[in-house]
Every structure is written in structure tokens, then in C-alpha cells.
Amino acid sequence: MKRITLASFCFLFLTGTTILAQSNHILWFDRPATYFEESLVLGNGKMGATVFGGVNSDKIYLNDATLWTGEPVNANMLPDGYKNLPAIREALKNEDYKLADQLNRKLEGTNSNSYAPLGTLFLSFKNTGTPKKYYRELDITNAVSKVSYEIKGVKYTREYFVSHPDKVMVIKLTSNKKGALNFEVNFNSLLKYKVSLTDKTLKAKGYAQVTAKPGTNVSDPFAKVFDKTRGTRFSTRVKIKSPDGIVTRTDSSLVLKKGTEAIVYVSVATSFNGFDKNPATEGLDDEKIASAQLNKAFQKSYSILKSNHLKDYQFFYNRVNLNLGVSSAPNLPTNKRLIRYAKGEEDKNLEVLYFNYGRYLLISSSRTLGAPANLQGIWNPYLQPPWSSNYTTNINAEENYWLAENTNLSEMHLPLLSFIKNLSVTGKVTAKTFYGVNGWAECHNSDIWAMSNPVGNFGKDDPVWACWNMGGTWLSTHLWEHYLFTQDKNFLKNEAYDIMRGAAQFCIEWMVEDKDGKLITSPSTSPENKFITPTGYQGATFYGGTADLAMIRACLTQIIEASKLLNIDAEFRQKAESALARLHPYQIGKKGNLQEWYYDWEDQDPQHRHQSHLFGLFPGHQITPDSTPELANACRKTLEIKGDETTGWSKGWRINLWARLGDGNHAYKMYRELLKYVDPDGVKTNYSKGGGTYPNLFDAHPPFQIDGNFGGAAAVAEMLVQSGDATIMLLPALPDAWNEGSVSGLCARGGFVISMNWSNKTLKTVTVIARSAGKTTLKSGNKQKEITLTKGQKVTFNW
Ligand code: FUC
């Protein structure tokens, strides 16, 4: 792995320091974290660890991707919900939007459950004092975090990682003076729990709340509903191994005395046993699993565990390597680096680091089937996390996966794809009971129980977000995208097709005719903006929303293509084709914008963070500057009206949109906006605008949401390679700032893997590897080249 740039090499050479200059793969700090947003996170795609790196006491938040509040959802919560539809439609026909908003609340179900914080591990040190030479880092080439400092002339080090193959967190502690390591290990949790110590093992067990309520108000009594006979259980096991120290225990902690080196092994498990199994009565034996994982790993030495971990992690991480040329930025702690960058300074390796970090975060948070990366990935310390840290499917859950295929992490997409399968089960009941149709639907939010109903707490919340029902339609496009990138026909046939078909069936049956005989949705809402009617009413419920129709257009197009490819289901294909042909078309508004509403109405918030009606430009493929220039211009106009100041995830989306418009410089401007330094004060900042990046490179909505990290990283790939079914555009949106560079391992639709280098903003050489036999046309600048490759074939040529 050659990740050391020339400049950093020179820096190393000149200073002799071991700290890389302007690294593209290391986050580092000269002090411990105070805030969560300064911590360094590790994970194996299930177990998450948030490390603060304290000197007197180290704090590590522990998470497990499968620890949520609640239990399986009763999807049949409003059996007669659909009977409200005629009245809503009648109100809409009469243009009585106020009444339609009121009636739409009758189509609201329960709110989602919440991702739960498992607990906190404390390492309390006896050798305290003011440290010298404090250093804390996360190296994302090996997914290992380190802390080192000196107290009274003794050097202490710690090294942490969370292993996927060995299913444990491992912490190695050393001192350079014999016997100088003295510490205690404790555990506590915000959930109900008990700690016991036997056989030199710290054992904790507990359980999550059986119900939860969205919001960030931790004192809300409803958040603390625990029932010891219900809910998901968790177990933690901790053990210390030391070649020379003495391991003992108290009633509540493990103790290490007079060690020179010690390894702490940490294992967690939950009773979660699938979205449809009661975690209390049909749950897994979490205690047994946590013990087995710990005992198995405890047999292994630190170096074996570490080499297993590296082999596993680097198999994924090393697939892609991005280089944007020589940088002259100075080597600074990551927080200071961001502050400097926010002043407009050059730091190409920070731009590469953010991209690499997105891939790191996905590998670390998304390896558990049925439990995709949630709003905070897997890292959550709160009893009531922001927005329940759940799955918001009107953008956030999907944005989390925009980088999965194009940055060569297809395997990390599987947790989402398997989750979609679960949604198609509960979603069938939702389609029938809320909307009176076949197929399956998923609405605004979901959770690990694959909840699919419209939310809003049975009429208490605003339809502007609660009543949206296109989540399943949007999510189903991920199945097709996975096929396009992998060309895995077995997956398409055996895993994806029926789910895609169910999503399409819902769309076909859900739509109604407008006055011109075109097909539209009714009622409809447009995430999460409001319109102003000519009479001044500001509302949410209307008909024929552009965003709905854009997603339906994608869903129908894909089921048609899939059924042709597999040569099956001709009758249904024909239904999809005739519905597709009758969809109400895109409209361009009087401002030259792409119309969000059926009529050319004003927006309540013209700069609203959502831009779902631009779905056809990105992530969809219906609008392109080449094939639909007028619509592409209208999208551009919409983006101009909205401006660039918005939340983190919204910036992530807009970079992708600008990239699809082929405007690399605007995409780059917004990428810099996404990397704007945000104070690590977590949830306290005003959240509606001001998105950016916290010191630990977590995306700030604010507060922390991981979607911006993933959307931003995906956008870098989108600036370098864009692909449709039959074409691959190389450097389609390259900004002036990236005039030199190289990348290897990006993926394109059609199953191709691309490596290339460029200078003076011009493509020089390109290598294409075919995952399966196929034909594609490469385009860059004003040249194009058609290639036909056999499976596994690799070609390289000068452009
Ligand atoms: C959507 C967005 C919010 C936030 C939430 C998690 O509702 O509108 O900005 O990101 O999801």
C-alpha cells in the first residue's frame, strides 16, 4: 500500500518524525477526546467502540448493531386505515388542502423504535498526572487506534481494534518501565443491567427498553420504559491477559497490578434473533454467545488476533486507492486541520482522507444482515439518540449506501439488501391496511424490526414527514443497482426480483388517474417541504408529487428491465410498461426550476434541505445533461435557488447532483462546504442549517449523522466515474483543484472495475477489469471507445 505522498515522505525524511505529514489515512489529536464528536470509532460491522483515549481514565462506549428498543412490530396496527382514502382524495379533488392535511393524519401509525446504547467501559489508571507527548490516532489503513503519552518519564501506549473474524474488541496496553501498568476495568450502562465478576471475568448483562419515543429529550419518562420480561437482552464479557502483571478483581471491576503489558479482551452479544422473533422469548442466548466469543479469542495471542483483523479489514479497504497529487498542507491535528481548511487553504490529502474515511466507516458499520448502518452507523451513546438513530428512508438510509457499490464495497451493501427483504414482509401488511393495495410499501421511518407503516403516532404528527410512503419504492432500486454493479444474475433472480416486483405492484395499484388521464399518486407529500397554494394555504398533502413519480419511474423501469433480462413475468411487465407510459411527466416551473408540486406553486421554504424531486438526476438516471438537457437545466436552476448552505446529508446529496450535472467545480465547492469545521458540541447546535464536519470527521447535520460521510465519499467517486447501463464516463466532473491524480478500484455499472490516472485535467491511461463478460463504451473529454471484455479480462490503454 503506497499511501505516503511525496510531500509527506519529504516531511518524514526532514523531520525524522513518525507522524505522517498531511496524511490521507490518519486522524490524530494531541489530546484526549472530551466530546463524542472528538472520539475515534472502531467497529467490525456489528460491535462498535467509541474511544476517548483519556489519561487518568479511558472511556469507551460500546454498541452492538442489533441492540434496539422494542420487539417485533405488529404491522396490522390500523386494519381499516385504507377506508380513509376516499375522503382524502375527495378533499384533494375539491382543492381543500387543509382538510386533506387533517384527514391524512388518519393514515398515521406508530413511531419507530430506537437504537440503544449498550454500555461504557472505563479503564481507570493508577499512574495519573499531567501527560507529556500525548498522541492519539486512528489509522484507517489498518482500522487500529493508538494512544501514547508519558507520565513521570514512563511511556504508556494503548492499541485498540475490533475484530470481525474473532468477534471481540482487543486493547493492548504497555509501559516502558517494568510493572508500571496499574489499572481497573469497569462497565456501566444507561440500560437496565447488572455486573458480576467470576473467574477473573467481568460479566455484565442487561436489557433495552421495550418502547421508545423519538426525540433528544433524555429526561422524557417514556424513554425509560423497561420491562424485565420483554425487550432485547445484551451481555458483555471482559478479561485481561498479562504476561507479568497480576489480574485480580473487586466486586465491580477487574484489576491489573504491576504489569508491563496487558491485553484486554471485550465481547458483546444480544438476544436479537431476527426482525420477526421476540428477543425475550425467542431470542438468542446472548450470555452463551458473549462467553464463547471471549473464550475463543482469549486463547489467541495479540499478534494472531491483529493479523487476522488486518487480513480481514484490508481485503476490503485496499481495493481502492485515490491520490490527488502533491499537497503542501502542514501536518496538524485533525481538528486544527479542519479549521485551517475551512479558511480556504489547500489540503488535498484531507479531501482524500474524507473519502477513505467514508469507506472505513462503511466497512466498520455494515456487516450484519438485517441490521444496516443506521443514522449514526453503529456508534451511539444516547438513551434517546437524535431521530432515534433509526432508518429514515426518505433519504438518510439510502444515502448511507450510495458509496457501497461504486467504491467497491458491494458486500457491505448486503445488510441493507437483506433488510429490504424484511421490509417486504411487513410492508405487504402496510400496503393492504393503510393503502388498500397489493405489493409492499415502506414509509418514512424504519427500525431493526422492519417497521414499514407511515409514522406520526396515530395522527399526532405533521403529515409533511409522517405520511410519506415511497420508502419501499426507493429502497427497491438498491437491489437493481447491486445487480448492475455485480452482474450477479442469481442474486437478481433468486433474491431481488420478487421484492422489486412487489414494490412495483404497490406503485401500479397505488396510482390514480389525474384529470388528463395520466397516473399520479394521491395523496402525496414531498419530503419534508410544504407548498403555498395560490390562496395562501401552506400545506403538505397534495397529489402528483414529482418526487413520488420520479421514484415510481425508476422502480417500473427497473422491473421491466429485470423481467426482460430474466425472460420471465411477461404479463406483469406489460402492466408496468403501460403504467410507465402513462405517468404524469416532469414539469418545468416559471422560475425555470424543476417543479416539485403538481402545480407551479411556491415553496414554504425555497431553500429546503430536501430535494427529492431531483431524484431522477441523482441517485436516479432519468435526467442527464446529454439525454434530457432541458430537465437537467431545470435541476440546475432548482439547485441554484436552493443555494449551498444546508445540512450535512443534504450537502452530500447536492455534491452528487452537481457531479451528475457535470459541474466539477460546483461539486468541489460543496465538498469543501461539507468539510466545514463544526464545533464538537453535538446536539446543541442549531440543526436546520450549518452542516459540516466534526473534529473526528463525523458528519454534522448537525448533530452527528453518518449519512453525510457516506454521501460525501460517494460523491468523490461520482466526480471521477459515472456509469449507466452501457456507458462509463471517466472524469465527468473533475474540478480544477484536482487537475492531477490517480485512482484505482472504482466500480461501474456493467460490472467493470476502473483504474486511471490523469494530469492537466485530462485522462492519461485507463485500466478496465471485467467482473463478467460484457461490452461498454468509455467516454472522457470528447473521445469515446467501445470495449468488449471476457470475464476477468483486464485491458490497459492510453487515452
Ligand atoms: C430527515 C431529515 C432531517 C434528518 C432526519 C434524520 O427527516 O429531514 O434533516 O436528517 O431525517
Short mmCIF file of N, CA, C and O in Angstrom, two decimals, residues 329-427:
data_model
loop_
_atom_site.label_atom_id
_atom_site.label_comp_id
_atom_site.label_asym_id
_atom_site.label_seq_id
_atom_site.Cartn_x
_atom_site.Cartn_y
_atom_site.Cartn_z
N ALA A 329 0.09 21.15 2.45
CA ALA A 329 -0.54 21.47 3.73
C ALA A 329 0.33 20.97 4.88
O ALA A 329 0.94 19.92 4.78
N PRO A 330 0.39 21.73 5.98
CA PRO A 330 1.21 21.27 7.11
C PRO A 330 0.53 20.15 7.88
O PRO A 330 -0.68 19.96 7.80
N ASN A 331 1.33 19.41 8.64
CA ASN A 331 0.80 18.30 9.43
C ASN A 331 0.22 18.84 10.74
O ASN A 331 0.96 19.33 11.59
N LEU A 332 -1.09 18.75 10.89
CA LEU A 332 -1.75 19.30 12.07
C LEU A 332 -2.71 18.25 12.65
O LEU A 332 -3.18 17.39 11.91
N PRO A 333 -3.03 18.37 13.96
CA PRO A 333 -4.10 17.51 14.49
C PRO A 333 -5.36 17.72 13.67
O PRO A 333 -5.60 18.81 13.13
N THR A 334 -6.19 16.70 13.57
CA THR A 334 -7.32 16.74 12.63
C THR A 334 -8.26 17.91 12.88
O THR A 334 -8.78 18.50 11.94
N ASN A 335 -8.51 18.26 14.14
CA ASN A 335 -9.40 19.39 14.41
C ASN A 335 -8.80 20.69 13.86
O ASN A 335 -9.47 21.47 13.18
N LYS A 336 -7.49 20.90 14.10
CA LYS A 336 -6.84 22.12 13.60
C LYS A 336 -6.73 22.09 12.08
O LYS A 336 -6.78 23.12 11.41
N ARG A 337 -6.58 20.91 11.57
CA ARG A 337 -6.50 20.74 10.12
C ARG A 337 -7.81 21.19 9.45
O ARG A 337 -7.81 21.87 8.43
N LEU A 338 -8.92 20.80 10.06
CA LEU A 338 -10.23 21.21 9.52
C LEU A 338 -10.42 22.72 9.62
O LEU A 338 -10.95 23.35 8.71
N ILE A 339 -9.99 23.28 10.75
CA ILE A 339 -10.15 24.74 10.94
C ILE A 339 -9.34 25.48 9.87
O ILE A 339 -9.81 26.44 9.26
N ARG A 340 -8.13 25.00 9.63
CA ARG A 340 -7.30 25.64 8.59
C ARG A 340 -7.96 25.49 7.22
O ARG A 340 -8.03 26.45 6.44
N TYR A 341 -8.47 24.32 6.95
CA TYR A 341 -9.10 24.04 5.64
C TYR A 341 -10.32 24.92 5.42
O TYR A 341 -10.58 25.40 4.32
N ALA A 342 -11.05 25.17 6.50
CA ALA A 342 -12.27 25.99 6.41
C ALA A 342 -11.94 27.43 6.00
O ALA A 342 -12.82 28.15 5.53
N LYS A 343 -10.68 27.82 6.17
CA LYS A 343 -10.30 29.18 5.74
C LYS A 343 -9.99 29.21 4.25
O LYS A 343 -9.57 30.23 3.72
N GLY A 344 -10.14 28.08 3.59
CA GLY A 344 -9.94 28.06 2.13
C GLY A 344 -8.58 27.54 1.72
O GLY A 344 -8.22 27.56 0.54
N GLU A 345 -7.79 27.04 2.70
CA GLU A 345 -6.44 26.56 2.38
C GLU A 345 -6.51 25.23 1.62
O GLU A 345 -7.46 24.47 1.75
N GLU A 346 -5.45 24.97 0.89
CA GLU A 346 -5.34 23.69 0.16
C GLU A 346 -5.02 22.55 1.13
O GLU A 346 -4.21 22.72 2.04
N ASP A 347 -5.68 21.43 1.01
CA ASP A 347 -5.31 20.22 1.76
C ASP A 347 -5.91 19.01 1.03
O ASP A 347 -6.90 18.43 1.44
N LYS A 348 -5.24 18.68 -0.08
CA LYS A 348 -5.79 17.60 -0.93
C LYS A 348 -5.89 16.28 -0.17
O LYS A 348 -6.78 15.48 -0.42
N ASN A 349 -4.91 16.07 0.71
CA ASN A 349 -4.95 14.78 1.42
C ASN A 349 -6.07 14.71 2.44
O ASN A 349 -6.50 13.62 2.81
N LEU A 350 -6.56 15.85 2.90
CA LEU A 350 -7.75 15.84 3.76
C LEU A 350 -8.96 15.42 2.91
O LEU A 350 -9.82 14.66 3.36
N GLU A 351 -8.98 15.91 1.68
CA GLU A 351 -10.08 15.54 0.77
C GLU A 351 -10.05 14.04 0.48
O GLU A 351 -11.09 13.38 0.41
N VAL A 352 -8.84 13.50 0.34
CA VAL A 352 -8.71 12.05 0.13
C VAL A 352 -9.09 11.31 1.42
O VAL A 352 -9.78 10.29 1.39
N LEU A 353 -8.62 11.86 2.55
CA LEU A 353 -8.89 11.21 3.84
C LEU A 353 -10.40 11.09 4.08
O LEU A 353 -10.88 10.04 4.54
N TYR A 354 -11.15 12.13 3.76
CA TYR A 354 -12.61 12.09 3.98
C TYR A 354 -13.25 10.99 3.13
O TYR A 354 -14.14 10.27 3.58
N PHE A 355 -12.75 10.86 1.92
CA PHE A 355 -13.24 9.79 1.03
C PHE A 355 -12.89 8.42 1.63
O PHE A 355 -13.74 7.54 1.77
N ASN A 356 -11.62 8.26 2.01
CA ASN A 356 -11.17 6.98 2.58
C ASN A 356 -11.95 6.66 3.86
O ASN A 356 -12.29 5.51 4.13
N TYR A 357 -12.19 7.69 4.64
CA TYR A 357 -12.88 7.52 5.93
C TYR A 357 -14.32 7.03 5.72
O TYR A 357 -14.83 6.22 6.48
N GLY A 358 -14.96 7.51 4.66
CA GLY A 358 -16.30 7.03 4.33
C GLY A 358 -16.28 5.52 4.10
O GLY A 358 -17.12 4.77 4.61
N ARG A 359 -15.28 5.07 3.37
CA ARG A 359 -15.17 3.62 3.12
C ARG A 359 -14.85 2.88 4.42
O ARG A 359 -15.38 1.82 4.70
N TYR A 360 -13.97 3.47 5.21
CA TYR A 360 -13.64 2.88 6.53
C TYR A 360 -14.91 2.72 7.38
O TYR A 360 -15.13 1.66 7.98
N LEU A 361 -15.71 3.76 7.41
CA LEU A 361 -16.90 3.73 8.26
C LEU A 361 -17.90 2.68 7.77
O LEU A 361 -18.57 2.03 8.58
N LEU A 362 -18.00 2.52 6.46
CA LEU A 362 -18.96 1.53 5.97
C LEU A 362 -18.48 0.10 6.28
O LEU A 362 -19.27 -0.74 6.72
N ILE A 363 -17.19 -0.14 6.09
CA ILE A 363 -16.66 -1.48 6.41
C ILE A 363 -16.87 -1.76 7.90
O ILE A 363 -17.20 -2.87 8.31
N SER A 364 -16.72 -0.73 8.71
CA SER A 364 -16.78 -0.90 10.17
C SER A 364 -18.20 -0.98 10.72
O SER A 364 -18.39 -1.41 11.85
N SER A 365 -19.18 -0.53 9.93
CA SER A 365 -20.54 -0.47 10.49
C SER A 365 -21.56 -1.33 9.76
O SER A 365 -22.69 -1.45 10.21
N SER A 366 -21.19 -1.94 8.64
CA SER A 366 -22.21 -2.59 7.84
C SER A 366 -21.81 -4.01 7.43
O SER A 366 -21.47 -4.26 6.26
N ARG A 367 -21.87 -4.92 8.41
CA ARG A 367 -21.56 -6.32 8.07
C ARG A 367 -22.52 -7.28 8.77
O ARG A 367 -22.20 -8.44 8.97
N THR A 368 -23.72 -6.78 9.13
CA THR A 368 -24.68 -7.64 9.83
C THR A 368 -25.97 -7.68 9.03
O THR A 368 -26.63 -6.64 8.88
N LEU A 369 -26.31 -8.85 8.53
CA LEU A 369 -27.52 -8.95 7.70
C LEU A 369 -28.74 -8.50 8.51
O LEU A 369 -28.85 -8.81 9.70
N GLY A 370 -29.61 -7.75 7.88
CA GLY A 370 -30.83 -7.30 8.56
C GLY A 370 -30.62 -6.11 9.47
O GLY A 370 -31.59 -5.58 10.01
N ALA A 371 -29.38 -5.69 9.66
CA ALA A 371 -29.10 -4.52 10.52
C ALA A 371 -28.15 -3.57 9.80
O ALA A 371 -26.98 -3.45 10.15
N PRO A 372 -28.67 -2.89 8.77
CA PRO A 372 -27.80 -1.97 8.03
C PRO A 372 -27.33 -0.81 8.91
O PRO A 372 -27.88 -0.60 10.00
N ALA A 373 -26.31 -0.11 8.43
CA ALA A 373 -25.81 1.06 9.16
C ALA A 373 -26.97 2.02 9.40
O ALA A 373 -27.70 2.36 8.47
N ASN A 374 -27.15 2.43 10.65
CA ASN A 374 -28.27 3.32 10.97
C ASN A 374 -27.85 4.78 10.89
O ASN A 374 -26.77 5.09 10.37
N LEU A 375 -28.67 5.66 11.43
CA LEU A 375 -28.39 7.10 11.28
C LEU A 375 -27.02 7.48 11.85
O LEU A 375 -26.40 8.43 11.38
N GLN A 376 -26.55 6.75 12.85
CA GLN A 376 -25.22 7.01 13.42
C GLN A 376 -24.27 5.85 13.15
O GLN A 376 -23.32 5.64 13.91
N GLY A 377 -24.54 5.13 12.05
CA GLY A 377 -23.70 3.97 11.75
C GLY A 377 -24.01 2.88 12.75
O GLY A 377 -25.08 2.26 12.70
N ILE A 378 -23.06 2.67 13.69
CA ILE A 378 -23.35 1.81 14.85
C ILE A 378 -22.91 2.49 16.14
O ILE A 378 -22.87 1.86 17.18
N TRP A 379 -22.57 3.79 16.06
CA TRP A 379 -21.93 4.43 17.23
C TRP A 379 -22.91 5.40 17.90
O TRP A 379 -23.13 6.51 17.39
N ASN A 380 -23.49 4.96 18.99
CA ASN A 380 -24.47 5.81 19.68
C ASN A 380 -24.35 5.69 21.19
O ASN A 380 -24.54 4.61 21.74
N PRO A 381 -24.10 6.80 21.88
CA PRO A 381 -24.03 6.75 23.35
C PRO A 381 -25.34 7.13 24.04
O PRO A 381 -25.42 7.05 25.26
N TYR A 382 -26.34 7.57 23.31
CA TYR A 382 -27.52 8.18 23.94
C TYR A 382 -28.67 7.21 24.15
O TYR A 382 -28.94 6.36 23.30
N LEU A 383 -29.40 7.42 25.25
CA LEU A 383 -30.61 6.66 25.51
C LEU A 383 -31.71 7.07 24.51
O LEU A 383 -32.50 6.25 24.07
N GLN A 384 -31.73 8.36 24.22
CA GLN A 384 -32.63 8.85 23.18
C GLN A 384 -31.81 9.56 22.12
O GLN A 384 -31.66 10.77 22.13
N PRO A 385 -31.25 8.80 21.20
CA PRO A 385 -30.38 9.42 20.19
C PRO A 385 -31.18 10.32 19.26
O PRO A 385 -32.40 10.17 19.12
N PRO A 386 -30.49 11.26 18.59
CA PRO A 386 -31.18 12.11 17.63
C PRO A 386 -31.95 11.25 16.61
O PRO A 386 -31.40 10.29 16.07
N TRP A 387 -33.19 11.61 16.39
CA TRP A 387 -34.09 10.90 15.47
C TRP A 387 -34.06 9.38 15.71
O TRP A 387 -34.12 8.58 14.76
N SER A 388 -33.93 9.00 16.98
CA SER A 388 -33.91 7.59 17.38
C SER A 388 -32.76 6.80 16.76
O SER A 388 -32.71 5.59 16.88
N SER A 389 -31.86 7.49 16.07
CA SER A 389 -30.78 6.80 15.33
C SER A 389 -31.36 5.66 14.50
O SER A 389 -30.77 4.59 14.34
N ASN A 390 -32.54 5.91 13.95
CA ASN A 390 -33.24 4.83 13.24
C ASN A 390 -32.94 4.90 11.73
O ASN A 390 -31.93 5.47 11.32
N TYR A 391 -33.78 4.33 10.95
CA TYR A 391 -33.65 4.42 9.50
C TYR A 391 -34.70 5.40 8.99
O TYR A 391 -35.89 5.13 9.11
N THR A 392 -34.26 6.54 8.49
CA THR A 392 -35.19 7.45 7.83
C THR A 392 -35.01 7.22 6.34
O THR A 392 -33.92 7.41 5.79
N THR A 393 -36.12 6.76 5.73
CA THR A 393 -35.97 6.25 4.37
C THR A 393 -36.38 7.25 3.30
O THR A 393 -36.47 6.89 2.13
N ASN A 394 -36.64 8.50 3.70
CA ASN A 394 -36.89 9.50 2.66
C ASN A 394 -35.57 10.09 2.16
O ASN A 394 -35.59 10.98 1.33
N ILE A 395 -34.44 9.62 2.67
CA ILE A 395 -33.12 9.94 2.15
C ILE A 395 -32.01 9.23 2.93
O ILE A 395 -31.15 8.58 2.36
N ASN A 396 -32.04 9.34 4.26
CA ASN A 396 -30.85 9.04 5.06
C ASN A 396 -30.36 7.60 4.94
O ASN A 396 -29.16 7.37 4.78
N ALA A 397 -31.29 6.65 5.02
CA ALA A 397 -30.86 5.24 4.97
C ALA A 397 -30.28 4.92 3.59
O ALA A 397 -29.29 4.19 3.46
N GLU A 398 -30.89 5.46 2.55
CA GLU A 398 -30.39 5.20 1.19
C GLU A 398 -29.03 5.86 0.98
O GLU A 398 -28.11 5.26 0.43
N GLU A 399 -28.91 7.12 1.45
CA GLU A 399 -27.63 7.84 1.26
C GLU A 399 -26.47 7.09 1.91
O GLU A 399 -25.35 7.11 1.41
N ASN A 400 -26.78 6.41 3.03
CA ASN A 400 -25.74 5.60 3.68
C ASN A 400 -25.10 4.61 2.73
O ASN A 400 -23.96 4.20 2.93
N TYR A 401 -25.82 4.21 1.72
CA TYR A 401 -25.33 3.14 0.85
C TYR A 401 -24.94 3.61 -0.55
O TYR A 401 -24.67 2.78 -1.41
N TRP A 402 -24.89 4.91 -0.76
CA TRP A 402 -24.52 5.39 -2.10
C TRP A 402 -23.10 5.03 -2.48
O TRP A 402 -22.76 4.95 -3.65
N LEU A 403 -22.23 4.86 -1.48
CA LEU A 403 -20.84 4.54 -1.81
C LEU A 403 -20.58 3.04 -1.89
O LEU A 403 -19.49 2.63 -2.28
N ALA A 404 -21.57 2.23 -1.51
CA ALA A 404 -21.30 0.80 -1.36
C ALA A 404 -20.81 0.18 -2.67
O ALA A 404 -19.78 -0.50 -2.70
N GLU A 405 -21.53 0.42 -3.74
CA GLU A 405 -21.16 -0.25 -4.99
C GLU A 405 -20.02 0.45 -5.72
O GLU A 405 -19.08 -0.20 -6.14
N ASN A 406 -20.10 1.78 -5.87
CA ASN A 406 -19.10 2.44 -6.71
C ASN A 406 -17.73 2.51 -6.05
O ASN A 406 -16.72 2.64 -6.74
N THR A 407 -17.66 2.39 -4.71
CA THR A 407 -16.32 2.36 -4.09
C THR A 407 -15.91 0.93 -3.70
O THR A 407 -15.11 0.74 -2.80
N ASN A 408 -16.49 -0.04 -4.42
CA ASN A 408 -16.01 -1.42 -4.35
C ASN A 408 -16.24 -2.09 -2.99
O ASN A 408 -15.41 -2.85 -2.50
N LEU A 409 -17.38 -1.79 -2.38
CA LEU A 409 -17.74 -2.42 -1.11
C LEU A 409 -19.11 -3.08 -1.21
O LEU A 409 -19.97 -2.93 -0.35
N SER A 410 -19.28 -3.81 -2.30
CA SER A 410 -20.55 -4.46 -2.57
C SER A 410 -21.04 -5.33 -1.41
O SER A 410 -22.23 -5.37 -1.11
N GLU A 411 -20.12 -6.03 -0.76
CA GLU A 411 -20.51 -6.92 0.36
C GLU A 411 -21.16 -6.12 1.48
O GLU A 411 -22.01 -6.64 2.21
N MET A 412 -20.73 -4.86 1.65
CA MET A 412 -21.28 -4.03 2.73
C MET A 412 -22.70 -3.56 2.41
O MET A 412 -23.38 -3.03 3.28
N HIS A 413 -23.11 -3.73 1.16
CA HIS A 413 -24.48 -3.38 0.77
C HIS A 413 -25.47 -4.44 1.27
O HIS A 413 -26.66 -4.16 1.45
N LEU A 414 -24.97 -5.67 1.48
CA LEU A 414 -25.87 -6.79 1.80
C LEU A 414 -26.72 -6.59 3.06
O LEU A 414 -27.89 -6.99 3.07
N PRO A 415 -26.19 -5.98 4.12
CA PRO A 415 -27.06 -5.72 5.28
C PRO A 415 -28.31 -4.91 4.90
O PRO A 415 -29.41 -5.20 5.37
N LEU A 416 -28.15 -3.94 4.01
CA LEU A 416 -29.33 -3.17 3.58
C LEU A 416 -30.23 -4.03 2.71
O LEU A 416 -31.46 -4.04 2.87
N LEU A 417 -29.64 -4.77 1.78
CA LEU A 417 -30.45 -5.54 0.85
C LEU A 417 -31.26 -6.61 1.58
O LEU A 417 -32.43 -6.86 1.25
N SER A 418 -30.66 -7.21 2.60
CA SER A 418 -31.40 -8.23 3.37
C SER A 418 -32.49 -7.56 4.23
O SER A 418 -33.56 -8.14 4.46
N PHE A 419 -32.21 -6.35 4.67
CA PHE A 419 -33.20 -5.60 5.44
C PHE A 419 -34.42 -5.26 4.56
O PHE A 419 -35.57 -5.31 5.01
N ILE A 420 -34.16 -4.96 3.29
CA ILE A 420 -35.26 -4.66 2.36
C ILE A 420 -36.18 -5.88 2.23
O ILE A 420 -37.40 -5.75 2.16
N LYS A 421 -35.57 -7.05 2.26
CA LYS A 421 -36.37 -8.28 2.20
C LYS A 421 -37.32 -8.34 3.41
O LYS A 421 -38.51 -8.67 3.27
N ASN A 422 -36.81 -7.99 4.60
CA ASN A 422 -37.66 -7.99 5.79
C ASN A 422 -38.80 -6.97 5.63
O ASN A 422 -39.95 -7.24 6.00
N LEU A 423 -38.44 -5.80 5.08
CA LEU A 423 -39.46 -4.76 4.88
C LEU A 423 -40.56 -5.23 3.93
O LEU A 423 -41.73 -4.83 4.07
N SER A 424 -40.18 -6.06 2.98
CA SER A 424 -41.19 -6.50 2.01
C SER A 424 -42.22 -7.41 2.69
O SER A 424 -43.33 -7.58 2.18
N VAL A 425 -41.86 -7.99 3.84
CA VAL A 425 -42.81 -8.84 4.57
C VAL A 425 -43.79 -7.97 5.36
O VAL A 425 -45.01 -8.05 5.17
N THR A 426 -43.27 -7.09 6.22
CA THR A 426 -44.17 -6.22 6.98
C THR A 426 -44.88 -5.25 6.03
O THR A 426 -46.04 -4.88 6.25
N GLY A 427 -44.17 -4.87 4.96
CA GLY A 427 -44.69 -3.88 4.03
C GLY A 427 -45.90 -4.34 3.24
O GLY A 427 -46.66 -3.52 2.71
#
